Amino acid sequence: MSTKSIPLMPYTSIVGQHELKRALEISYVEPRITGVLVSGERGTGKSTTVRAFARMMRGTLPITLPINATEDRVVGGWKINELMAGKAKPQAGLLQEADGSLLYIDEVNLLDDHIVNIILDVTATGILVVEREGMRENKQVRFSLVGTMNPEEGTLRPQLLDRFGLMVSVRSEPDPSDRQQILERILGLDDPKIVAAGEHADEAEKTRIEEARQAVEMVELPPETLAASVRLSQAFDADGHRGELMLIFAARALAALKREREVSRLHLEKAAPLALQHRRKTVGAGETVAWDPEKDGARVREILGDD
Amino acid sequence: MTDPPDSLLARTPDGRRVLACAALRPELGSVLVYDAEPGTLDSIAVCLLELLSAITDQVEDVRLGPALTDDDLWGYGEGLPAPWRRPGLLIAPEGHFRLVVIPDLAQLSLAAARAAVMLMGEGAGHLQRHGQNRVFEPRLRWLAACRREDLGRVSPHLLDRFALRLQHRAARAEDRVASLTELIRGDRRDVRAATAEEVRNLREATGRCPRWQPAAGKAVTSYGLLERAGMRQELALAQAARALAQLAGAQSVGEDHVHEAAAVFGFAQGSVDSDDRVESRTAEPSCPAEPAQVVPPAEPVSASEGPTSTATEGGVAIRGPETTLPAFPLSGPELPEKTAAVERDYAPLTLPVRQARATARGRGPIIGVRPATSLTDLAMVGTVLAALQFQAVRHGTADWADRAPLLLQRSDLREYRRAPIAQDLLVLVLDYTCLAGRDWHAALLPYLAAAYQARAEVCLVAVGAHDAAEPLRAEALNARSILVPAVAAALDRRAGKATPLADGLALARDTIRRTLFHGRSAIQRVTLVVLTDGRGNVPIAVSREGRVIGRVTRQGIDDARRMAQELRGIERVTSVVLDPRPRELADLPRVLAEALGAEVVAVPEALPEVVP
């Protein structure tokens, strides 16, 4: 089945989900942000948005790692047809196929522990080690990891949680007119004219994001923003140093997306929940402390207000 | 062989429209029937198959049960010679449709439950197993049954995937008599077969694409179906409206189709948004997710009435225009799965970790195969299939089969992945006559928590409950885990007058011996918790006789001590006595603990209740 034949809503046709879209765009603009974890209850459009984004930016659906994938398909194996004929021809695994691109895992919290360990190794070292038939190969791979999950079905190990540069908690749109629009868009997917109009709008959006990616290295980082990033990370008890790093990268990507030349307090404020919410101390059994937009948002503003 | 009983769902026009919509639209193609009898599910499946055959010539059904593994579901051996290939139950060949029938959702294997979550309602499936690398269109419809009392055992993530819900009702006697009469006389019309008109209509409907009108969206949101998170219920109503519009040959989907869908599929109007509708109840926009349902009627009517009547029999009540819907709520706490007592583990869809204990290896139902880390519990077939792929390379020729043995390497070895099994048993002997004024729940909590974490089986021995079937005897409740609702219910019984403690300890002894030493139980360790003040006033002989013999003496206390000594000698049992610190005969719990060889833990006094 060609992935092009799968009906999918154009990215720009997706109503709402601003926080999720922001996180995906940031992650694309700044590849050193190693991916996005999308957490939300059922029926909130998580997977739709991720797939639509990947198709818009890369022209194809993301490389998808299903939760029941076997190791040979994750790490790489052999082409079975060729093996049966006596020829050993390697078959690239999903991690290799995702090199330079996006690796998508739906229901990431249901993934086999063994596969999780493999992904942790590869994302930490950037090296994929393939051992087969007495041979060992090391390949450099780098990909953006995007995972979606329903938190009711369990949490992620802290080590895996930390591999995601950003985290978004997704909720459904409460406003009735937004929901009507969502229904209209979903049920309009059968209409080629509506889809074509959406895909046309996607082209313009893609250009905007690509331009931001080209410009991100030139966005300036005033020293006070670096200090503020550290202060925020400490204030929210974020484990390790990745929190402030991801925060500053995310803030810079945001500035680039807005075509601004310098990172400001506002960019840090918007990036803080994405970079810090899943790095806070856990409440127990791996559950993260949920981000409270009002209370935690006020705290962020208070800390940044010291600049 | 007799035909399975017809479901009324398959006999009434509205019922067949519900199934036609499920056949037509993949978004509606997952149906959950509460409390369905096997025959009912079969007849709904037959009807669905016939309707699906209108869309494609190649349609078949597959059944999913408790023993399926990933290889059964997804297939194995693509690329291997034909005799070694195993097609997957969930991979329909090109041009085929499959109806996936799940006779009991609560008994579904873990692999099948995970597969259902991956595929149900999705436009594309991803197969990345054993060399297989493809994206495919699922071409599946789902039909499952679950008893209401078992819903607490099913993952809510899985339940939520079902777009349509139906409630089975047992047939009334007069309807069954009528059905039997028809059968004997041979009058029974084959109501299950799709008519030529239905087939033609369904075929034509597949090519239609009615436009969605904004007024239809407004009508959908006017039903006040927004859940706490997610729009699945609203989407289900919208898709139902579109399906009906397709079937009717309409050019567009309008407000009328939405209201018709609400009537046929059983959504109650719950909003003040529309002035034209009669409100049946107040909307609760913050309620949790509920998909569409067909609502049972308050007043069952004979099945022989016309298609506009409300009817019930072996299936679902279909609303007609003259009838009103009873208040079967679509949101709020009354929905079956919202009120079902939770009996599932935390994160029920995650794969079990490798069992570290040697005693656990090789036990438990098989749920899959994985690369082996030891030589115990090897999966022979999986190992051979893994090795088979490399034989040509290892022998240096594709033509090895007749000449050379199978060459195995360590990397070929496969072991079974098994569902975890209980290896622990909590035996709780609870003397209800000594609990007053004590905070015994707090005292028990650590042991209950440990039992939960260890997934222990539970045996609750009730001593002196006021509603005991035989007051002079103890009663044992055996449960597969602490989550079984009967355990919680048993903890809250009131005190009776007699205290057959000796009989209770004897019951505990017998249970423990039987579990540890008889048969092939997997239980390796027992925790025995005895909560009593030791004042067992019923001797063993009285318990056996079932009547009081003579005056109440110390005999009961002595018998209890004797039973405790018998328990002391059993290996692999850790005992503890929870002492409620009675004012009189205060040393009895300690004496009992000594006989048991148990530690003693005091039960604190209950804090006085604060009366507002």
CSV table of N, CA and C in Angstrom, one decimal, chain A residues 150-268:
chain,number,residue,atom,x,y,z
A,150,ASN,N,-1.0,7.5,25.6
A,150,ASN,CA,-2.1,7.7,26.5
A,150,ASN,C,-1.6,7.5,27.9
A,151,PRO,N,-1.6,8.5,28.7
A,151,PRO,CA,-0.9,8.3,30.0
A,151,PRO,C,-1.7,7.3,30.9
A,152,GLU,N,-2.9,7.0,30.6
A,152,GLU,CA,-3.7,6.1,31.4
A,152,GLU,C,-3.2,4.7,31.3
A,153,GLU,N,-2.4,4.4,30.2
A,153,GLU,CA,-1.9,3.1,30.0
A,153,GLU,C,-0.5,2.9,30.4
A,154,GLY,N,0.0,3.7,31.3
A,154,GLY,CA,1.3,3.6,31.9
A,154,GLY,C,2.2,4.7,31.5
A,155,THR,N,3.4,4.8,32.2
A,155,THR,CA,4.3,5.9,31.9
A,155,THR,C,5.6,5.3,31.3
A,156,LEU,N,6.5,6.2,31.0
A,156,LEU,CA,7.8,5.8,30.4
A,156,LEU,C,8.8,5.8,31.5
A,157,ARG,N,9.8,5.0,31.2
A,157,ARG,CA,11.0,5.0,32.1
A,157,ARG,C,11.6,6.3,32.0
A,158,PRO,N,12.1,6.8,33.2
A,158,PRO,CA,12.7,8.2,33.2
A,158,PRO,C,13.8,8.3,32.1
A,159,GLN,N,14.6,7.3,31.9
A,159,GLN,CA,15.7,7.4,30.9
A,159,GLN,C,15.1,7.6,29.5
A,160,LEU,N,14.0,7.0,29.2
A,160,LEU,CA,13.4,7.2,27.8
A,160,LEU,C,12.7,8.6,27.8
A,161,LEU,N,12.1,8.9,28.9
A,161,LEU,CA,11.4,10.2,29.0
A,161,LEU,C,12.4,11.3,28.7
A,162,ASP,N,13.6,11.2,29.2
A,162,ASP,CA,14.6,12.2,29.1
A,162,ASP,C,15.1,12.3,27.6
A,163,ARG,N,15.0,11.3,26.8
A,163,ARG,CA,15.5,11.3,25.5
A,163,ARG,C,14.6,12.2,24.6
A,164,PHE,N,13.4,12.4,25.0
A,164,PHE,CA,12.5,13.3,24.3
A,164,PHE,C,12.9,14.7,24.7
A,165,GLY,N,13.2,15.5,23.7
A,165,GLY,CA,13.6,16.9,24.0
A,165,GLY,C,12.5,17.7,24.6
A,166,LEU,N,11.3,17.5,24.0
A,166,LEU,CA,10.1,18.3,24.4
A,166,LEU,C,9.0,17.3,24.7
A,167,MET,N,8.0,17.8,25.6
A,167,MET,CA,6.8,17.1,25.8
A,167,MET,C,5.6,18.0,25.8
A,168,VAL,N,4.6,17.5,25.2
A,168,VAL,CA,3.3,18.2,25.1
A,168,VAL,C,2.2,17.4,25.7
A,169,SER,N,1.4,18.1,26.5
A,169,SER,CA,0.1,17.4,26.9
A,169,SER,C,-1.0,17.9,26.1
A,170,VAL,N,-1.7,17.0,25.5
A,170,VAL,CA,-2.7,17.4,24.5
A,170,VAL,C,-4.1,17.3,25.1
A,171,ARG,N,-5.0,18.2,24.9
A,171,ARG,CA,-6.4,18.1,25.3
A,171,ARG,C,-7.3,18.4,24.1
A,172,SER,N,-8.5,18.0,24.2
A,172,SER,CA,-9.4,18.3,23.1
A,172,SER,C,-9.9,19.8,23.2
A,173,GLU,N,-10.3,20.3,22.0
A,173,GLU,CA,-10.8,21.6,22.0
A,173,GLU,C,-12.2,21.8,22.6
A,174,PRO,N,-12.3,22.6,23.6
A,174,PRO,CA,-13.6,22.7,24.3
A,174,PRO,C,-14.6,23.6,23.6
A,175,ASP,N,-14.2,24.5,22.7
A,175,ASP,CA,-15.1,25.4,22.1
A,175,ASP,C,-16.0,24.8,21.1
A,176,PRO,N,-17.3,24.9,21.1
A,176,PRO,CA,-18.2,24.2,20.2
A,176,PRO,C,-17.9,24.6,18.7
A,177,SER,N,-17.5,25.8,18.5
A,177,SER,CA,-17.3,26.2,17.1
A,177,SER,C,-16.0,25.6,16.5
A,178,ASP,N,-15.0,25.4,17.4
A,178,ASP,CA,-13.8,24.7,17.0
A,178,ASP,C,-14.2,23.2,16.7
A,179,ARG,N,-15.0,22.7,17.5
A,179,ARG,CA,-15.3,21.2,17.3
A,179,ARG,C,-16.1,21.1,16.0
A,180,GLN,N,-17.0,22.0,15.8
A,180,GLN,CA,-17.7,21.9,14.5
A,180,GLN,C,-16.8,22.0,13.3
A,181,GLN,N,-15.8,22.9,13.5
A,181,GLN,CA,-14.8,23.0,12.4
A,181,GLN,C,-14.0,21.7,12.2
A,182,ILE,N,-13.7,21.1,13.4
A,182,ILE,CA,-13.0,19.8,13.3
A,182,ILE,C,-13.8,18.8,12.6
A,183,LEU,N,-15.0,18.7,12.9
A,183,LEU,CA,-15.9,17.7,12.2
A,183,LEU,C,-16.0,18.0,10.7
A,184,GLU,N,-16.1,19.3,10.4
A,184,GLU,CA,-16.1,19.6,9.0
A,184,GLU,C,-14.9,19.2,8.3
A,185,ARG,N,-13.7,19.4,8.9
A,185,ARG,CA,-12.5,19.1,8.3
A,185,ARG,C,-12.3,17.6,8.1
A,186,ILE,N,-12.7,16.9,9.2
A,186,ILE,CA,-12.5,15.4,9.1
A,186,ILE,C,-13.4,14.8,8.1
A,187,LEU,N,-14.7,15.2,8.1
A,187,LEU,CA,-15.6,14.7,7.1
A,187,LEU,C,-15.4,15.2,5.7
A,188,GLY,N,-14.6,16.3,5.6
A,188,GLY,CA,-14.3,16.8,4.3
A,188,GLY,C,-13.2,16.2,3.6
A,189,LEU,N,-12.6,15.2,4.3
A,189,LEU,CA,-11.4,14.5,3.7
A,189,LEU,C,-11.7,13.8,2.5
A,190,ASP,N,-13.0,13.4,2.3
A,190,ASP,CA,-13.4,12.7,1.1
A,190,ASP,C,-13.5,13.6,-0.1
A,191,ASP,N,-13.4,14.9,0.1
A,191,ASP,CA,-13.6,15.9,-1.0
A,191,ASP,C,-12.2,16.3,-1.5
A,192,PRO,N,-11.9,15.9,-2.7
A,192,PRO,CA,-10.5,16.2,-3.2
A,192,PRO,C,-10.2,17.7,-3.3
A,193,LYS,N,-11.3,18.5,-3.5
A,193,LYS,CA,-11.0,20.0,-3.6
A,193,LYS,C,-10.6,20.5,-2.3
A,194,ILE,N,-11.3,20.0,-1.2
A,194,ILE,CA,-10.9,20.5,0.1
A,194,ILE,C,-9.5,20.1,0.5
A,195,VAL,N,-9.2,18.9,0.1
A,195,VAL,CA,-7.8,18.4,0.5
A,195,VAL,C,-6.8,19.1,-0.3
A,196,ALA,N,-7.1,19.4,-1.6
A,196,ALA,CA,-6.1,20.1,-2.4
A,196,ALA,C,-5.9,21.5,-1.9
A,197,ALA,N,-6.9,22.2,-1.4
A,197,ALA,CA,-6.8,23.5,-0.9
A,197,ALA,C,-5.9,23.5,0.4
A,198,GLY,N,-6.1,22.4,1.2
A,198,GLY,CA,-5.3,22.3,2.4
A,198,GLY,C,-3.8,22.0,2.1
A,199,GLU,N,-3.6,21.2,1.1
A,199,GLU,CA,-2.2,20.9,0.7
A,199,GLU,C,-1.5,22.1,0.1
A,200,HIS,N,-2.3,22.9,-0.5
A,200,HIS,CA,-1.7,24.2,-1.1
A,200,HIS,C,-1.3,25.1,0.1
A,201,ALA,N,-2.1,25.2,1.1
A,201,ALA,CA,-1.7,26.0,2.3
A,201,ALA,C,-0.5,25.4,3.0
A,202,ASP,N,-0.5,24.1,2.9
A,202,ASP,CA,0.7,23.4,3.6
A,202,ASP,C,2.0,23.8,2.9
A,203,GLU,N,2.0,24.0,1.6
A,203,GLU,CA,3.2,24.4,0.9
A,203,GLU,C,3.8,25.7,1.5
A,204,ALA,N,2.9,26.6,1.7
A,204,ALA,CA,3.3,27.9,2.3
A,204,ALA,C,3.9,27.8,3.7
A,205,GLU,N,3.2,26.9,4.4
A,205,GLU,CA,3.6,26.7,5.8
A,205,GLU,C,5.0,26.0,5.8
A,206,LYS,N,5.1,25.1,4.9
A,206,LYS,CA,6.4,24.4,4.9
A,206,LYS,C,7.6,25.3,4.6
A,207,THR,N,7.3,26.3,3.7
A,207,THR,CA,8.3,27.3,3.3
A,207,THR,C,8.7,28.1,4.6
A,208,ARG,N,7.7,28.5,5.3
A,208,ARG,CA,7.9,29.3,6.5
A,208,ARG,C,8.8,28.5,7.5
A,209,ILE,N,8.5,27.3,7.7
A,209,ILE,CA,9.3,26.5,8.6
A,209,ILE,C,10.7,26.2,8.2
A,210,GLU,N,10.8,25.9,6.9
A,210,GLU,CA,12.2,25.7,6.3
A,210,GLU,C,13.0,26.9,6.4
A,211,GLU,N,12.4,28.1,6.2
A,211,GLU,CA,13.2,29.3,6.3
A,211,GLU,C,13.7,29.5,7.7
A,212,ALA,N,12.8,29.1,8.7
A,212,ALA,CA,13.2,29.3,10.1
A,212,ALA,C,14.4,28.3,10.4
A,213,ARG,N,14.4,27.2,9.8
A,213,ARG,CA,15.4,26.2,10.0
A,213,ARG,C,16.8,26.7,9.5
A,214,GLN,N,16.7,27.4,8.3
A,214,GLN,CA,17.9,28.0,7.8
A,214,GLN,C,18.4,29.1,8.6
A,215,ALA,N,17.5,29.8,9.3
A,215,ALA,CA,17.9,31.0,10.0
A,215,ALA,C,18.2,30.8,11.5
A,216,VAL,N,18.0,29.6,12.0
A,216,VAL,CA,18.0,29.5,13.5
A,216,VAL,C,19.4,29.7,14.0
A,217,GLU,N,20.5,29.3,13.3
A,217,GLU,CA,21.8,29.5,13.8
A,217,GLU,C,22.2,31.0,14.0
A,218,MET,N,21.5,31.8,13.3
A,218,MET,CA,21.8,33.2,13.3
A,218,MET,C,21.0,34.0,14.4
A,219,VAL,N,20.1,33.3,15.0
A,219,VAL,CA,19.4,34.0,16.1
A,219,VAL,C,20.3,34.1,17.3
A,220,GLU,N,20.4,35.3,17.8
A,220,GLU,CA,21.3,35.6,18.9
A,220,GLU,C,20.8,35.1,20.2
A,221,LEU,N,21.7,34.7,21.1
A,221,LEU,CA,21.4,34.3,22.5
A,221,LEU,C,22.0,35.2,23.5
A,222,PRO,N,21.3,36.2,23.9
A,222,PRO,CA,21.9,37.1,24.9
A,222,PRO,C,22.3,36.3,26.2
A,223,PRO,N,23.4,36.7,26.8
A,223,PRO,CA,23.8,35.9,28.0
A,223,PRO,C,22.7,35.8,29.1
A,224,GLU,N,21.9,36.8,29.2
A,224,GLU,CA,20.9,36.8,30.2
A,224,GLU,C,19.9,35.6,30.0
A,225,THR,N,19.7,35.3,28.7
A,225,THR,CA,18.7,34.2,28.4
A,225,THR,C,19.3,32.9,28.8
A,226,LEU,N,20.6,32.7,28.7
A,226,LEU,CA,21.2,31.5,29.1
A,226,LEU,C,21.1,31.4,30.6
A,227,ALA,N,21.4,32.4,31.3
A,227,ALA,CA,21.2,32.4,32.8
A,227,ALA,C,19.8,32.1,33.2
A,228,ALA,N,18.8,32.7,32.5
A,228,ALA,CA,17.4,32.6,32.8
A,228,ALA,C,17.0,31.1,32.5
A,229,SER,N,17.6,30.5,31.5
A,229,SER,CA,17.3,29.1,31.2
A,229,SER,C,17.7,28.2,32.4
A,230,VAL,N,18.9,28.5,32.9
A,230,VAL,CA,19.4,27.7,34.0
A,230,VAL,C,18.5,27.9,35.2
A,231,ARG,N,18.1,29.2,35.5
A,231,ARG,CA,17.3,29.5,36.7
A,231,ARG,C,16.0,28.7,36.6
A,232,LEU,N,15.4,28.7,35.4
A,232,LEU,CA,14.1,28.1,35.2
A,232,LEU,C,14.3,26.6,35.5
A,233,SER,N,15.3,26.0,34.9
A,233,SER,CA,15.5,24.6,35.1
A,233,SER,C,15.7,24.2,36.5
A,234,GLN,N,16.4,25.0,37.2
A,234,GLN,CA,16.7,24.8,38.7
A,234,GLN,C,15.4,24.9,39.4
A,235,ALA,N,14.6,26.0,39.1
A,235,ALA,CA,13.4,26.3,39.9
A,235,ALA,C,12.4,25.2,39.7
A,236,PHE,N,12.4,24.5,38.6
A,236,PHE,CA,11.4,23.4,38.4
A,236,PHE,C,12.0,22.0,38.7
A,237,ASP,N,13.2,22.1,39.3
A,237,ASP,CA,13.8,20.8,39.8
A,237,ASP,C,14.0,19.8,38.6
A,238,ALA,N,14.4,20.3,37.5
A,238,ALA,CA,14.6,19.4,36.3
A,238,ALA,C,15.8,18.6,36.5
A,239,ASP,N,15.7,17.3,36.3
A,239,ASP,CA,16.8,16.4,36.4
A,239,ASP,C,17.8,16.7,35.4
A,240,GLY,N,19.1,16.7,35.8
A,240,GLY,CA,20.2,16.8,34.8
A,240,GLY,C,20.3,18.2,34.2
A,241,HIS,N,21.1,18.2,33.1
A,241,HIS,CA,21.3,19.5,32.4
A,241,HIS,C,20.6,19.6,31.1
A,242,ARG,N,20.0,18.5,30.7
A,242,ARG,CA,19.4,18.6,29.4
A,242,ARG,C,18.2,19.6,29.4
A,243,GLY,N,17.6,19.8,30.5
A,243,GLY,CA,16.5,20.7,30.6
A,243,GLY,C,16.8,22.0,30.1
A,244,GLU,N,17.9,22.7,30.7
A,244,GLU,CA,18.2,24.0,30.2
A,244,GLU,C,18.7,24.0,28.8
A,245,LEU,N,19.3,23.0,28.4
A,245,LEU,CA,19.8,22.9,27.0
A,245,LEU,C,18.6,22.9,26.0
A,246,MET,N,17.7,22.0,26.3
A,246,MET,CA,16.5,21.9,25.4
A,246,MET,C,15.7,23.2,25.5
A,247,LEU,N,15.7,23.8,26.6
A,247,LEU,CA,14.9,25.0,26.8
A,247,LEU,C,15.5,26.1,25.9
A,248,ILE,N,16.8,26.3,25.9
A,248,ILE,CA,17.4,27.3,25.2
A,248,ILE,C,17.3,27.1,23.6
A,249,PHE,N,17.5,25.8,23.3
A,249,PHE,CA,17.3,25.4,21.9
A,249,PHE,C,15.9,25.7,21.4
A,250,ALA,N,14.9,25.4,22.2
A,250,ALA,CA,13.5,25.5,21.9
A,250,ALA,C,13.2,27.0,21.8
A,251,ALA,N,13.7,27.8,22.7
A,251,ALA,CA,13.5,29.3,22.6
A,251,ALA,C,14.0,29.9,21.4
A,252,ARG,N,15.2,29.4,21.0
A,252,ARG,CA,15.8,30.0,19.8
A,252,ARG,C,15.1,29.6,18.5
A,253,ALA,N,14.6,28.3,18.5
A,253,ALA,CA,13.8,27.9,17.4
A,253,ALA,C,12.5,28.7,17.3
A,254,LEU,N,11.9,29.0,18.4
A,254,LEU,CA,10.7,29.8,18.4
A,254,LEU,C,11.0,31.2,17.8
A,255,ALA,N,12.1,31.7,18.2
A,255,ALA,CA,12.4,33.1,17.7
A,255,ALA,C,12.6,33.0,16.2
A,256,ALA,N,13.3,31.9,15.7
A,256,ALA,CA,13.5,31.8,14.3
A,256,ALA,C,12.1,31.6,13.6
A,257,LEU,N,11.2,30.9,14.2
A,257,LEU,CA,9.9,30.7,13.5
A,257,LEU,C,9.1,32.0,13.5
A,258,LYS,N,9.4,32.9,14.4
A,258,LYS,CA,8.7,34.2,14.4
A,258,LYS,C,9.6,35.2,13.7
A,259,ARG,N,10.6,34.8,13.0
A,259,ARG,CA,11.5,35.7,12.3
A,259,ARG,C,12.1,36.8,13.1
A,260,GLU,N,12.4,36.4,14.3
A,260,GLU,CA,13.0,37.4,15.2
A,260,GLU,C,14.5,37.1,15.4
A,261,ARG,N,15.3,38.1,15.6
A,261,ARG,CA,16.8,37.9,15.5
A,261,ARG,C,17.4,37.6,16.9
A,262,GLU,N,16.6,37.7,17.9
A,262,GLU,CA,17.2,37.5,19.2
A,262,GLU,C,16.2,36.7,20.1
A,263,VAL,N,16.7,35.9,21.0
A,263,VAL,CA,15.8,35.2,21.9
A,263,VAL,C,15.5,36.1,23.0
A,264,SER,N,14.2,36.1,23.4
A,264,SER,CA,13.8,37.0,24.4
A,264,SER,C,13.1,36.2,25.5
A,265,ARG,N,12.7,36.9,26.5
A,265,ARG,CA,12.0,36.3,27.7
A,265,ARG,C,10.7,35.6,27.2
A,266,LEU,N,10.0,36.2,26.3
A,266,LEU,CA,8.8,35.6,25.8
A,266,LEU,C,9.0,34.2,25.2
A,267,HIS,N,10.1,34.1,24.5
A,267,HIS,CA,10.3,32.8,23.8
A,267,HIS,C,10.6,31.8,24.9
A,268,LEU,N,11.4,32.2,25.9
A,268,LEU,CA,11.6,31.2,27.1
A,268,LEU,C,10.4,30.9,27.8
